[in-house]
Amino acid sequence: MRLPNKVTSYSNSIIALFPGILEALSQARYVPKELFERTMPRQKNMADFLSA
């Protein structure tokens, strides 16, 4: 889990993934696999997605 700090910028932290995930969830309900596939262009890898 990467949180923003002096070394890790906001754009490289998992908090930057929240808006995309919340936007997708506001449109419809998804199981985790579908949500990952829907937001995959913004995700760097599965571990980041699971941390968010």
The first five atom37 places (N, CA, C, CB, O) and aatype in JSON, in Angstrom:
{
  "aatype": [12, 1, 10, 14, 2, 11, 19, 16, 15, 18, 15, 2, 15, 9, 9, 0, 10, 13, 14, 7, 9, 10, 6, 0, 10, 15, 5, 0, 1, 18, 19, 14, 11, 6, 10, 13, 6, 1, 16, 12, 14, 1, 5, 11, 2, 12, 0, 3, 13, 10, 15, 0],
  "atom_mask": [
    [1, 1, 1, 1, 1],
    [1, 1, 1, 1, 1],
    [1, 1, 1, 1, 1],
    [1, 1, 1, 1, 1],
    [1, 1, 1, 1, 1],
    [1, 1, 1, 1, 1],
    [1, 1, 1, 1, 1],
    [1, 1, 1, 1, 1],
    [1, 1, 1, 1, 1],
    [1, 1, 1, 1, 1],
    [1, 1, 1, 1, 1],
    [1, 1, 1, 1, 1],
    [1, 1, 1, 1, 1],
    [1, 1, 1, 1, 1],
    [1, 1, 1, 1, 1],
    [1, 1, 1, 1, 1],
    [1, 1, 1, 1, 1],
    [1, 1, 1, 1, 1],
    [1, 1, 1, 1, 1],
    [1, 1, 1, 0, 1],
    [1, 1, 1, 1, 1],
    [1, 1, 1, 1, 1],
    [1, 1, 1, 1, 1],
    [1, 1, 1, 1, 1],
    [1, 1, 1, 1, 1],
    [1, 1, 1, 1, 1],
    [1, 1, 1, 1, 1],
    [1, 1, 1, 1, 1],
    [1, 1, 1, 1, 1],
    [1, 1, 1, 1, 1],
    [1, 1, 1, 1, 1],
    [1, 1, 1, 1, 1],
    [1, 1, 1, 1, 1],
    [1, 1, 1, 1, 1],
    [1, 1, 1, 1, 1],
    [1, 1, 1, 1, 1],
    [1, 1, 1, 1, 1],
    [1, 1, 1, 1, 1],
    [1, 1, 1, 1, 1],
    [1, 1, 1, 1, 1],
    [1, 1, 1, 1, 1],
    [1, 1, 1, 1, 1],
    [1, 1, 1, 1, 1],
    [1, 1, 1, 1, 1],
    [1, 1, 1, 1, 1],
    [1, 1, 1, 1, 1],
    [1, 1, 1, 1, 1],
    [1, 1, 1, 1, 1],
    [1, 1, 1, 1, 1],
    [1, 1, 1, 1, 1],
    [1, 1, 1, 1, 1],
    [1, 1, 1, 1, 1]
  ],
  "atom_positions": [
    [[0.85, -1.17, 0.0], [0.0, 0.0, 0.0], [0.9, 1.24, 0.0], [-0.96, -0.01, 1.22], [1.74, 1.41, 0.88]],
    [[0.7, 2.08, -0.98], [1.49, 3.29, -1.09], [0.61, 4.5, -0.82], [2.16, 3.4, -2.48], [-0.33, 4.78, -1.56]],
    [[0.92, 5.2, 0.23], [0.23, 6.43, 0.56], [1.11, 7.6, 0.18], [-0.15, 6.48, 2.06], [2.34, 7.48, 0.18]],
    [[0.51, 8.75, -0.15], [1.34, 9.89, -0.52], [2.19, 10.36, 0.65], [0.48, 11.04, -1.03], [1.72, 10.42, 1.78]],
    [[3.42, 10.7, 0.36], [4.34, 11.24, 1.36], [5.43, 12.0, 0.63], [4.95, 10.11, 2.25], [5.25, 12.34, -0.54]],
    [[6.55, 12.28, 1.27], [7.62, 13.04, 0.62], [8.24, 12.29, -0.55], [8.69, 13.38, 1.63], [8.75, 12.91, -1.48]],
    [[8.21, 10.98, -0.5], [8.83, 10.16, -1.55], [7.82, 9.77, -2.63], [9.45, 8.9, -0.94], [8.16, 9.78, -3.81]],
    [[6.6, 9.44, -2.23], [5.56, 8.99, -3.16], [4.58, 10.12, -3.42], [4.82, 7.74, -2.6], [3.96, 10.62, -2.49]],
    [[4.45, 10.53, -4.66], [3.52, 11.6, -4.99], [2.08, 11.07, -4.96], [3.84, 12.2, -6.38], [1.84, 9.87, -4.97]],
    [[1.14, 12.0, -4.92], [-0.28, 11.63, -4.9], [-0.63, 10.78, -6.12], [-1.17, 12.89, -4.86], [-1.33, 9.78, -5.99]],
    [[-0.14, 11.16, -7.28], [-0.5, 10.44, -8.51], [0.04, 9.01, -8.53], [0.02, 11.19, -9.71], [-0.49, 8.18, -9.27]],
    [[1.06, 8.71, -7.74], [1.6, 7.35, -7.66], [1.09, 6.59, -6.44], [3.11, 7.4, -7.62], [1.51, 5.46, -6.2]],
    [[0.2, 7.19, -5.69], [-0.33, 6.53, -4.49], [-1.64, 5.81, -4.82], [-0.54, 7.55, -3.36], [-2.24, 6.03, -5.87]],
    [[-2.07, 4.96, -3.91], [-3.33, 4.26, -4.14], [-4.53, 5.18, -3.96], [-3.46, 3.07, -3.19], [-5.61, 4.89, -4.48]],
    [[-4.36, 6.27, -3.25], [-5.47, 7.21, -3.06], [-5.88, 7.82, -4.4], [-5.09, 8.33, -2.06], [-7.05, 8.17, -4.58]],
    [[-4.96, 7.95, -5.33], [-5.27, 8.47, -6.65], [-6.2, 7.55, -7.43], [-3.99, 8.7, -7.44], [-6.82, 7.97, -8.4]],
    [[-6.29, 6.28, -7.01], [-7.17, 5.32, -7.69], [-8.62, 5.44, -7.22], [-6.68, 3.9, -7.46], [-9.52, 4.99, -7.91]],
    [[-8.85, 6.04, -6.07], [-10.2, 6.12, -5.49], [-11.23, 6.78, -6.41], [-10.14, 6.88, -4.2], [-12.31, 6.22, -6.58]],
    [[-10.95, 7.94, -7.02], [-11.98, 8.57, -7.85], [-12.48, 7.67, -8.98], [-11.45, 9.85, -8.44], [-13.68, 7.62, -9.24]],
    [[-11.58, 6.97, -9.66], [-12.0, 6.08, -10.74], [-12.85, 4.92, -10.25], [0.0, 0.0, 0.0], [-13.83, 4.55, -10.89]],
    [[-12.45, 4.36, -9.13], [-13.21, 3.24, -8.56], [-14.58, 3.71, -8.09], [-12.44, 2.6, -7.38], [-15.59, 3.06, -8.36]],
    [[-14.63, 4.84, -7.4], [-15.9, 5.37, -6.91], [-16.82, 5.8, -8.05], [-15.66, 6.54, -5.98], [-18.03, 5.63, -7.96]],
    [[-16.23, 6.34, -9.11], [-17.03, 6.73, -10.27], [-17.69, 5.51, -10.91], [-16.16, 7.47, -11.31], [-18.87, 5.54, -11.25]],
    [[-16.92, 4.44, -11.08], [-17.47, 3.21, -11.66], [-18.56, 2.64, -10.77], [-16.37, 2.17, -11.87], [-19.59, 2.17, -11.26]],
    [[-18.35, 2.66, -9.45], [-19.34, 2.11, -8.53], [-20.6, 2.97, -8.45], [-18.74, 1.96, -7.15], [-21.67, 2.46, -8.12]],
    [[-20.49, 4.25, -8.76], [-21.68, 5.1, -8.72], [-22.6, 4.82, -9.9], [-21.27, 6.58, -8.73], [-23.79, 5.13, -9.85]],
    [[-22.06, 4.23, -10.96], [-22.86, 3.93, -12.14], [-23.6, 2.61, -12.02], [-21.97, 3.91, -13.37], [-24.72, 2.48, -12.51]],
    [[-22.98, 1.62, -11.38], [-23.59, 0.29, -11.26], [-22.85, -0.51, -10.19], [-23.54, -0.47, -12.63], [-21.79, -0.1, -9.71]],
    [[-23.43, -1.64, -9.83], [-22.78, -2.55, -8.9], [-21.94, -3.54, -9.7], [-23.82, -3.3, -8.01], [-22.37, -4.06, -10.72]],
    [[-20.73, -3.78, -9.2], [-19.83, -4.7, -9.87], [-19.23, -5.65, -8.86], [-18.72, -3.93, -10.61], [-19.0, -5.3, -7.7]],
    [[-18.97, -6.87, -9.32], [-18.17, -7.77, -8.51], [-16.73, -7.31, -8.67], [-18.35, -9.3, -8.93], [-16.43, -6.62, -9.65]],
    [[-15.81, -7.65, -7.75], [-14.45, -7.14, -7.83], [-13.76, -7.36, -9.17], [-13.63, -7.77, -6.76], [-13.06, -6.47, -9.66]],
    [[-13.94, -8.53, -9.78], [-13.29, -8.8, -11.07], [-13.77, -7.83, -12.14], [-13.55, -10.24, -11.51], [-12.97, -7.29, -12.91]],
    [[-15.08, -7.6, -12.2], [-15.62, -6.67, -13.19], [-15.15, -5.24, -12.93], [-17.15, -6.72, -13.18], [-14.84, -4.5, -13.87]],
    [[-15.09, -4.86, -11.66], [-14.62, -3.53, -11.3], [-13.17, -3.33, -11.71], [-14.79, -3.28, -9.8], [-12.81, -2.28, -12.23]],
    [[-12.34, -4.33, -11.48], [-10.94, -4.24, -11.89], [-10.83, -4.1, -13.4], [-10.16, -5.47, -11.42], [-10.07, -3.26, -13.89]],
    [[-11.57, -4.91, -14.14], [-11.52, -4.85, -15.6], [-12.03, -3.5, -16.11], [-12.35, -5.98, -16.2], [-11.5, -2.96, -17.08]],
    [[-13.04, -2.97, -15.45], [-13.6, -1.68, -15.87], [-12.64, -0.53, -15.6], [-14.92, -1.42, -15.14], [-12.6, 0.43, -16.37]],
    [[-11.88, -0.6, -14.53], [-10.98, 0.48, -14.15], [-9.52, 0.16, -14.48], [-11.11, 0.78, -12.67], [-8.62, 0.91, -14.1]],
    [[-9.27, -0.94, -15.19], [-7.9, -1.4, -15.45], [-7.01, -0.36, -16.13], [-7.94, -2.63, -16.3], [-5.83, -0.29, -15.78]],
    [[-7.49, 0.46, -17.07], [-6.58, 1.44, -17.68], [-5.94, 2.38, -16.64], [-7.32, 2.26, -18.72], [-4.83, 2.88, -16.85]],
    [[-6.62, 2.61, -15.53], [-6.08, 3.48, -14.49], [-5.24, 2.73, -13.47], [-7.21, 4.2, -13.78], [-4.43, 3.33, -12.76]],
    [[-5.42, 1.43, -13.39], [-4.72, 0.62, -12.41], [-3.34, 0.24, -12.93], [-5.52, -0.65, -12.06], [-3.15, 0.03, -14.13]],
    [[-2.39, 0.17, -12.02], [-1.05, -0.26, -12.42], [-0.93, -1.78, -12.34], [0.01, 0.4, -11.53], [-0.3, -2.4, -13.19]],
    [[-1.53, -2.38, -11.32], [-1.52, -3.83, -11.2], [-2.59, -4.25, -10.19], [-0.12, -4.34, -10.76], [-3.22, -3.42, -9.54]],
    [[-2.79, -5.54, -10.09], [-3.82, -6.08, -9.21], [-3.55, -5.75, -7.75], [-3.93, -7.58, -9.39], [-4.5, -5.51, -6.99]],
    [[-2.3, -5.74, -7.32], [-1.97, -5.46, -5.92], [-2.4, -4.04, -5.54], [-0.46, -5.64, -5.68], [-2.91, -3.83, -4.44]],
    [[-2.19, -3.07, -6.43], [-2.64, -1.71, -6.15], [-4.15, -1.65, -6.06], [-2.14, -0.74, -7.23], [-4.7, -0.97, -5.19]],
    [[-4.83, -2.35, -6.95], [-6.28, -2.37, -6.93], [-6.8, -2.96, -5.63], [-6.82, -3.16, -8.11], [-7.73, -2.41, -5.03]],
    [[-6.22, -4.05, -5.18], [-6.65, -4.68, -3.94], [-6.35, -3.81, -2.72], [-5.98, -6.03, -3.79], [-7.09, -3.84, -1.74]],
    [[-5.27, -3.05, -2.78], [-4.95, -2.15, -1.66], [-5.94, -1.01, -1.57], [-3.54, -1.6, -1.82], [-6.25, -0.54, -0.48]],
    [[-6.43, -0.56, -2.72], [-7.39, 0.56, -2.74], [-8.72, 0.06, -2.24], [-7.53, 1.17, -4.16], [-9.68, 0.83, -2.17]]
  ]
}
